Short mmCIF file of C-alpha atoms in Angstrom, two decimals:
data_model
loop_
_atom_site.label_atom_id
_atom_site.label_comp_id
_atom_site.label_asym_id
_atom_site.label_seq_id
_atom_site.Cartn_x
_atom_site.Cartn_y
_atom_site.Cartn_z
CA MET A 1 -5.80 0.35 -1.16
CA PHE A 2 -5.88 -3.35 -1.61
CA PRO A 3 -8.05 -4.37 -4.55
CA ALA A 4 -10.53 -7.20 -4.35
CA GLY A 5 -9.02 -10.64 -4.60
CA TYR A 6 -5.96 -9.90 -2.48
CA GLU A 7 -7.25 -11.91 0.44
CA ARG A 8 -7.83 -15.04 -1.62
CA ALA A 9 -5.82 -18.01 -0.42
CA PRO A 10 -3.76 -20.01 -2.94
CA LEU A 11 -5.86 -22.44 -4.93
CA PRO A 12 -5.53 -26.19 -4.30
CA PRO A 13 -3.83 -28.29 -6.99
CA ALA A 14 -6.10 -29.85 -9.60
CA GLN A 15 -7.10 -33.42 -8.71
CA PRO A 16 -9.42 -36.07 -10.12
CA GLU A 17 -13.01 -35.29 -9.32
CA GLY A 18 -13.40 -38.28 -6.99
CA GLU A 19 -10.44 -37.28 -4.82
CA ARG A 20 -10.94 -33.54 -4.78
CA THR A 21 -13.74 -33.31 -2.25
CA ALA A 22 -12.10 -35.70 0.17
CA LYS A 23 -8.73 -33.98 0.12
CA VAL A 24 -9.61 -30.31 -0.32
CA ALA A 25 -9.44 -29.60 3.43
CA ASP A 26 -5.94 -31.06 3.67
CA ARG A 27 -4.63 -29.45 0.50
CA SER A 28 -6.01 -25.94 1.04
CA PRO A 29 -3.71 -23.42 2.79
CA LYS A 30 -4.52 -23.02 6.47
CA PRO A 31 -5.16 -19.49 7.75
CA PRO A 32 -3.56 -18.45 11.05
CA THR A 33 -4.99 -20.25 14.06
CA ARG A 34 -6.44 -17.13 15.68
CA THR A 35 -8.95 -16.64 12.85
CA SER A 36 -12.52 -17.65 13.63
CA GLY A 37 -14.34 -20.38 11.78
CA SER A 38 -16.42 -17.98 9.69
CA GLU A 39 -13.34 -16.02 8.70
CA GLN A 40 -11.49 -19.19 7.75
CA GLY A 41 -14.27 -19.92 5.33
CA ARG A 42 -13.67 -16.56 3.70
CA GLY A 43 -9.89 -16.84 3.86
CA ARG A 44 -9.60 -13.52 5.76
CA ASP A 45 -7.38 -12.74 8.73
CA PRO A 46 -8.38 -9.93 11.14
CA PHE A 47 -4.74 -8.92 11.57
CA PHE A 48 -4.33 -7.98 7.93
CA ASP A 49 -7.66 -6.18 7.73
CA ASN A 50 -6.69 -4.21 10.84
CA ALA A 51 -3.27 -3.41 9.37
CA LYS A 52 -4.81 -2.33 6.06
CA TYR A 53 -7.21 0.06 7.77
CA LEU A 54 -4.51 1.57 10.00
CA THR A 55 -2.09 2.04 7.11
CA ILE A 56 -4.69 3.74 4.92
CA VAL A 57 -5.39 6.17 7.76
CA LEU A 58 -1.65 6.87 7.97
CA VAL A 59 -1.56 7.52 4.22
CA GLY A 60 -4.30 10.12 4.61
CA LEU A 61 -2.50 11.71 7.56
CA GLY A 62 0.73 11.92 5.60
CA HIS A 63 -1.01 13.79 2.78
CA ALA A 64 -2.86 16.06 5.21
CA TRP A 65 0.28 16.89 7.19
CA LEU A 66 2.28 17.95 4.13
CA PRO A 67 1.27 21.66 4.21
CA LEU A 68 1.77 21.80 7.99
CA ARG A 69 5.48 20.99 7.86
CA SER A 70 6.79 24.45 7.01
CA ASP A 71 5.28 25.95 10.17
CA SER A 72 6.44 23.35 12.68
CA ARG A 73 9.62 21.38 13.11
CA ALA A 74 7.72 18.84 15.22
CA ALA A 75 5.18 18.34 12.43
CA GLU A 76 8.05 17.90 9.99
CA ALA A 77 9.61 15.28 12.27
CA LEU A 78 6.31 13.38 12.44
CA TYR A 79 6.15 13.53 8.66
CA TYR A 80 9.68 12.10 8.33
CA ALA A 81 8.97 9.27 10.76
CA LEU A 82 5.64 8.43 9.12
CA TYR A 83 7.06 8.37 5.60
CA THR A 84 9.85 6.09 6.73
CA PHE A 85 7.48 3.16 7.27
CA HIS A 86 3.86 3.70 6.24
CA MET A 87 4.27 2.95 2.53
CA PRO A 88 6.72 0.09 3.19
CA ALA A 89 4.13 -1.43 5.56
CA PHE A 90 1.46 -1.06 2.88
CA ILE A 91 3.67 -2.68 0.27
CA ILE A 92 4.84 -5.54 2.50
CA ILE A 93 1.21 -6.50 3.11
CA SER A 94 0.57 -6.30 -0.64
CA GLY A 95 3.48 -8.64 -1.31
CA TYR A 96 2.40 -11.06 1.40
CA LEU A 97 -1.10 -11.27 -0.07
CA SER A 98 0.38 -11.80 -3.56
CA ARG A 99 2.40 -14.90 -2.70
CA SER A 100 0.11 -17.24 -4.63
CA PHE A 101 -0.04 -15.18 -7.82
CA GLU A 102 0.86 -17.47 -10.75
CA ALA A 103 -0.82 -15.56 -13.61
CA ARG A 104 -3.69 -18.03 -13.87
CA PRO A 105 -6.70 -16.75 -15.85
CA GLY A 106 -8.75 -16.01 -12.74
CA GLN A 107 -5.85 -14.17 -11.14
CA VAL A 108 -5.17 -12.13 -14.27
CA LYS A 109 -8.86 -11.21 -14.39
CA ARG A 110 -8.72 -9.90 -10.80
CA LEU A 111 -5.51 -8.04 -11.60
CA ILE A 112 -7.17 -6.25 -14.50
CA THR A 113 -10.55 -5.58 -12.88
CA GLY A 114 -9.17 -4.72 -9.44
CA ILE A 115 -6.14 -2.63 -10.44
CA ALA A 116 -5.90 -1.76 -14.15
CA ILE A 117 -9.52 -0.70 -14.65
CA PRO A 118 -9.65 1.49 -11.50
CA TYR A 119 -6.37 3.11 -12.55
CA LEU A 120 -7.66 3.95 -16.02
CA VAL A 121 -10.97 5.30 -14.72
CA PHE A 122 -9.52 7.36 -11.89
CA GLU A 123 -6.60 8.68 -13.92
CA ILE A 124 -9.08 10.02 -16.49
CA ALA A 125 -11.36 11.33 -13.72
CA PHE A 126 -8.44 13.05 -11.96
CA THR A 127 -7.38 14.73 -15.19
CA PHE A 128 -10.85 16.20 -15.74
CA PHE A 129 -11.03 17.17 -12.07
CA ILE A 130 -7.79 19.16 -12.21
CA ARG A 131 -8.85 20.75 -15.50
CA ALA A 132 -12.10 21.89 -13.89
CA VAL A 133 -10.74 23.31 -10.63
CA GLU A 134 -7.16 24.37 -11.31
CA ASN A 135 -5.46 23.85 -14.66
CA PRO A 136 -7.61 23.77 -17.83
CA ASP A 137 -4.51 22.90 -19.86
CA ARG A 138 -3.50 19.84 -17.87
CA GLU A 139 -2.06 17.26 -20.24
CA PHE A 140 -4.03 14.06 -20.75
CA THR A 141 -1.76 11.05 -20.40
CA LEU A 142 -1.98 7.60 -18.89
CA LEU A 143 1.80 7.31 -18.53
CA ASN A 144 2.23 9.94 -15.83
CA PRO A 145 0.05 8.83 -12.87
CA GLY A 146 -1.83 11.56 -11.09
CA TYR A 147 -1.56 12.27 -7.37
CA ALA A 148 -1.21 8.98 -5.43
CA LEU A 149 -2.28 6.85 -8.41
CA TRP A 150 1.29 5.68 -8.91
CA PHE A 151 0.65 2.89 -6.40
CA LEU A 152 -1.85 1.16 -8.69
CA VAL A 153 0.73 1.18 -11.49
CA ALA A 154 3.34 -0.23 -9.13
CA LEU A 155 0.98 -2.87 -7.80
CA PHE A 156 0.11 -4.00 -11.32
CA ILE A 157 3.77 -4.34 -12.29
CA TRP A 158 4.82 -6.01 -9.04
CA ARG A 159 2.07 -8.60 -9.20
CA LEU A 160 2.83 -9.42 -12.83
CA THR A 161 6.42 -10.11 -11.84
CA ALA A 162 5.47 -12.19 -8.77
CA PRO A 163 6.16 -15.55 -10.52
CA VAL A 164 9.67 -14.30 -11.32
CA TRP A 165 10.42 -13.50 -7.67
CA ASN A 166 9.00 -16.85 -6.58
CA ALA A 167 11.34 -18.62 -9.00
CA LEU A 168 14.54 -16.88 -7.89
CA ARG A 169 16.80 -18.26 -5.18
CA TRP A 170 17.79 -14.86 -3.73
CA PRO A 171 14.94 -12.53 -4.70
CA LEU A 172 15.37 -9.93 -1.95
CA PRO A 173 19.08 -9.14 -2.60
CA ILE A 174 18.30 -8.87 -6.31
CA ALA A 175 15.38 -6.52 -5.62
CA LEU A 176 17.59 -4.38 -3.37
CA ALA A 177 20.25 -4.23 -6.10
CA ILE A 178 17.61 -3.08 -8.59
CA ALA A 179 16.35 -0.41 -6.19
CA ALA A 180 19.88 0.83 -5.50
CA ALA A 181 20.67 0.90 -9.23
CA ALA A 182 17.53 2.95 -9.88
CA THR A 183 18.79 5.69 -7.54
CA THR A 184 21.87 6.07 -9.75
CA CYS A 185 19.88 6.45 -13.00
CA PRO A 186 18.30 9.89 -13.41
CA GLY A 187 17.42 8.96 -17.00
CA ILE A 188 14.64 6.61 -15.88
CA GLY A 189 12.23 9.52 -16.01
CA ASN A 190 8.65 9.86 -14.82
CA ASP A 191 6.85 7.49 -17.17
CA LEU A 192 4.65 5.23 -15.00
CA ASN A 193 6.61 6.62 -12.05
CA LEU A 194 9.19 3.88 -12.53
CA GLN A 195 11.59 5.36 -9.99
CA ARG A 196 9.09 4.67 -7.23
CA VAL A 197 8.15 1.31 -8.70
CA LEU A 198 11.77 0.17 -8.59
CA GLN A 199 12.81 1.83 -5.33
CA PHE A 200 9.86 0.37 -3.40
CA LEU A 201 10.21 -3.05 -5.06
CA PRO A 202 12.25 -4.67 -2.22
CA PHE A 203 9.36 -4.26 0.22
CA PHE A 204 6.97 -6.08 -2.10
CA VAL A 205 9.46 -8.90 -2.61
CA LEU A 206 10.07 -9.10 1.14
CA GLY A 207 6.32 -9.42 1.70
CA MET A 208 6.23 -12.32 -0.74
CA ARG A 209 8.91 -14.13 1.26
CA LEU A 210 7.20 -13.72 4.62
CA ARG A 211 5.13 -16.47 6.21
CA PRO A 212 2.49 -16.40 8.99
CA GLU A 213 5.07 -17.39 11.59
CA HIS A 214 7.06 -14.21 10.87
CA PHE A 215 4.09 -12.07 11.83
CA GLU A 216 3.45 -14.26 14.86
CA MET A 217 6.97 -13.47 16.10
CA LEU A 218 6.12 -9.77 16.24
CA ARG A 219 3.17 -10.33 18.57
CA ARG A 220 5.23 -11.27 21.59
CA ARG A 221 4.70 -8.95 24.55
CA GLU A 222 8.36 -8.04 24.90
CA LEU A 223 8.49 -6.87 21.27
CA LYS A 224 5.39 -4.73 21.74
CA LEU A 225 7.08 -3.06 24.69
CA ALA A 226 10.40 -2.68 22.87
CA ALA A 227 8.59 -0.89 20.03
CA VAL A 228 7.85 2.06 22.35
CA PRO A 229 11.45 3.27 22.88
CA ILE A 230 12.31 2.44 19.27
CA MET A 231 9.53 4.67 17.96
CA ALA A 232 10.48 7.37 20.47
CA ALA A 233 14.10 7.23 19.30
CA ALA A 234 12.95 7.41 15.67
CA LEU A 235 10.94 10.56 16.39
CA ALA A 236 13.89 12.13 18.20
CA PHE A 237 16.21 11.32 15.29
CA ALA A 238 13.65 12.68 12.82
CA TYR A 239 13.49 15.93 14.81
CA TRP A 240 17.27 16.19 14.62
CA ALA A 241 17.27 15.35 10.89
CA VAL A 242 14.66 17.92 9.83
CA PRO A 243 17.11 20.74 9.01
CA ARG A 244 19.80 18.33 7.83
CA MET A 245 18.02 15.93 5.45
CA ASN A 246 16.09 16.26 2.20
CA LYS A 247 12.56 14.90 2.62
CA ASP A 248 12.53 13.75 -1.02
CA TRP A 249 14.55 10.69 -0.02
CA PHE A 250 11.41 9.33 1.63
CA LEU A 251 9.31 9.81 -1.49
CA ARG A 252 11.69 7.62 -3.54
CA ASP A 253 10.86 9.28 -6.84
CA ASN A 254 14.25 10.82 -7.63
CA ALA A 255 17.71 9.58 -8.46
CA ALA A 256 20.58 10.71 -6.23
CA GLN A 257 21.87 13.10 -8.89
CA ASP A 258 18.46 14.79 -9.01
CA LEU A 259 18.86 15.58 -5.31
CA GLY A 260 22.26 17.15 -5.83
CA VAL A 261 24.46 14.38 -4.42
CA PRO A 262 26.85 11.80 -5.98
CA TRP A 263 25.41 8.54 -7.32
CA TRP A 264 26.89 6.42 -4.54
CA VAL A 265 24.84 8.30 -1.94
CA GLY A 266 21.74 6.82 -3.55
CA VAL A 267 23.04 3.31 -2.94
CA VAL A 268 23.84 4.08 0.70
CA MET A 269 20.46 5.73 1.26
CA THR A 270 18.61 2.82 -0.33
CA LEU A 271 20.13 0.39 2.17
CA ALA A 272 19.81 2.79 5.12
CA LEU A 273 16.17 3.61 4.44
CA PHE A 274 15.36 -0.05 3.86
CA GLY A 275 16.79 -0.95 7.27
CA CYS A 276 15.03 1.92 9.05
CA ALA A 277 11.75 1.10 7.31
CA LEU A 278 11.95 -2.55 8.36
CA LEU A 279 12.59 -1.63 11.99
CA LEU A 280 9.69 0.84 12.21
CA THR A 281 7.37 -1.39 10.20
CA ALA A 282 8.07 -4.23 12.63
CA CYS A 283 7.14 -1.89 15.49
CA PHE A 284 3.94 -0.93 13.70
CA PHE A 285 2.96 -4.55 13.03
CA ALA A 286 3.68 -5.40 16.68
CA TRP A 287 0.98 -2.93 17.71
CA VAL A 288 -1.65 -3.98 15.17
CA PRO A 289 -4.48 -5.88 16.91
CA THR A 290 -4.69 -9.56 16.02
CA HIS A 291 -8.37 -9.93 16.97
CA ARG A 292 -11.54 -8.51 15.47
CA THR A 293 -12.10 -4.85 16.35
CA TRP A 294 -14.62 -2.18 15.39
CA PHE A 295 -12.48 -1.29 12.35
CA THR A 296 -11.68 -4.80 11.11
CA THR A 297 -14.43 -4.74 8.48
CA LEU A 298 -13.11 -1.40 7.22
CA GLY A 299 -9.95 -3.13 6.01
CA ALA A 300 -11.90 -4.41 3.00
CA GLY A 301 -12.61 -0.84 1.84
CA THR A 302 -9.11 0.62 1.75
CA ILE A 303 -9.08 0.84 -2.06
CA CYS A 304 -12.06 3.22 -1.84
CA ALA A 305 -10.37 5.43 0.74
CA TYR A 306 -7.15 5.51 -1.24
CA LEU A 307 -8.71 6.51 -4.53
CA LEU A 308 -11.33 8.92 -3.16
CA HIS A 309 -9.37 10.82 -0.51
CA VAL A 310 -7.29 12.35 -3.30
CA TYR A 311 -10.05 14.81 -4.18
CA PRO A 312 -10.59 16.55 -0.81
CA ILE A 313 -6.83 16.59 -0.30
CA GLN A 314 -6.34 18.33 -3.64
CA LEU A 315 -9.17 20.80 -2.95
CA SER A 316 -7.51 21.73 0.34
CA ARG A 317 -4.37 22.65 -1.61
CA ILE A 318 -6.07 24.42 -4.51
CA TYR A 319 -8.35 26.57 -2.35
CA ASP A 320 -5.70 27.07 0.34
CA TRP A 321 -7.77 25.85 3.26
CA TYR A 322 -4.57 25.68 5.30
CA ALA A 323 -4.35 29.49 5.21
CA MET A 324 -7.18 29.78 7.74
CA PRO A 325 -5.80 31.33 10.97
CA TRP A 326 -6.84 28.50 13.28
CA VAL A 327 -4.81 25.93 11.33
CA ASP A 328 -1.42 27.41 12.24
CA SER A 329 -1.43 26.23 15.85
CA PRO A 330 -0.95 22.98 17.79
CA THR A 331 -4.73 22.76 18.28
CA GLY A 332 -5.30 23.34 14.58
CA ARG A 333 -2.90 20.56 13.66
CA ILE A 334 -4.68 18.17 16.01
CA ILE A 335 -8.03 19.12 14.47
CA ILE A 336 -6.67 18.52 10.95
CA THR A 337 -5.41 15.12 12.10
CA VAL A 338 -8.78 14.13 13.58
CA ILE A 339 -10.73 15.35 10.53
CA THR A 340 -8.46 13.36 8.23
CA ALA A 341 -8.76 10.17 10.29
CA VAL A 342 -12.56 10.50 10.31
CA MET A 343 -12.60 11.10 6.56
CA MET A 344 -10.44 8.05 5.81
CA THR A 345 -12.59 5.93 8.12
CA ALA A 346 -15.80 7.07 6.42
CA LEU A 347 -14.39 6.29 2.97
CA CYS A 348 -13.67 2.70 4.07
CA THR A 349 -17.25 1.97 5.16
CA PRO A 350 -19.43 -0.61 3.39
CA PRO A 351 -21.89 1.96 1.93
CA VAL A 352 -19.06 3.76 0.14
CA ARG A 353 -17.63 0.48 -1.06
CA ARG A 354 -21.00 -0.61 -2.43
CA ALA A 355 -21.53 2.74 -4.15
CA PHE A 356 -18.22 2.49 -6.04
CA ARG A 357 -18.02 -1.27 -6.52
CA TRP A 358 -19.02 -0.91 -10.18
CA VAL A 359 -15.71 0.82 -10.91
CA MET A 360 -13.39 -0.49 -8.18
CA GLU A 361 -14.48 -4.13 -8.35
CA PRO A 362 -16.14 -4.53 -11.77
CA LYS A 363 -17.17 -8.04 -12.73
CA LEU A 364 -16.63 -7.92 -16.52
CA ASP A 365 -17.26 -11.67 -16.74
CA TRP A 366 -18.17 -11.25 -20.40
CA ALA A 367 -14.60 -10.18 -21.23
CA PHE A 368 -12.79 -13.18 -19.74
CA ARG A 369 -12.72 -16.94 -20.14
CA ARG A 370 -13.62 -18.99 -17.10
CA ASP A 371 -10.69 -20.24 -15.02
CA PRO A 372 -11.02 -24.06 -14.77
CA VAL A 373 -9.11 -24.07 -11.47
CA ASP A 374 -11.54 -21.56 -9.96
CA GLN A 375 -14.45 -23.64 -11.27
CA ALA A 376 -12.96 -26.79 -9.72
CA ARG A 377 -12.50 -25.02 -6.42
CA ALA A 378 -16.11 -23.81 -6.48
CA ARG A 379 -17.32 -27.38 -7.11
CA ALA A 380 -15.15 -28.62 -4.22
CA ARG A 381 -16.67 -26.06 -1.89
CA GLY A 382 -20.14 -27.09 -3.03
#
């Protein structure tokens, strides 16, 4: 779910040609020390690839668990706990990998080819898909993102505004104020899913403010151990909250008034959910491996899994696969979980990524001017 170009390190400042080669090693941002020499050359960090893969699997599980909630309070509690942190974790990583975005020509090109073009193509494809299998009269519009495609819209908007957040002195409090204000405004509507864009904004801004040392702090052994009782307590609280709390708070696509409560409840819930999400996200990051694993390379294919898993998930709803007798049992729920994890893993593999690169990572060099900073950096590497 992270388009190509997200792992690129910030570009070195332009220098005279004679000085550039000599100083490029000192001026270029240093990746974390645990990264191997080959990975440093590519600017990739195993931790973030591992986190990206694990979060995309959690996204698939969240979508697959949705129909199971009505039959099991435990499944509903798992759903609540998962939705508290899995999208915030996704978005924090997105913000962290967007720290260097300054709207340079090369960066704008990657923003368009890696986010805007896939959104346009898959929004059109999803419309025709739904027309073919469920609703022939489905409206064609690019302003109302189809299932799960809202994240690409949000990512596009957030990255465009990255220079603004970098320029502000207190960006996170301002982002929280915007998110809280959005929960009091039912008139925002569904165009471009702006409610979600605004309510999830603080996590993106937080990611932009984080530095490698913040992630290093979470890898201490005592924090890994402390994450166990914290997660257990979160699950217990979620089990208690199932009959008492509206799950739509976790989706962040409604104002407080739309959920039948006063406006001020939206402000309180924004702050409460932000705090809970940070705590559980920290626990999640504490458990993410920092070294290369068998799934590290799959972190580069999360955009494929995100955009493609939508179709089997929708087919399972349309054709009511969950009505099969074996599904409504603890064993059935475990099987659904395993099938979903395998599916998300398969969609992240290099063959799938290569097959869809033409639409998810199109070159389109003919449509853009060359970025002189990128050209200078290429010459420095040479």
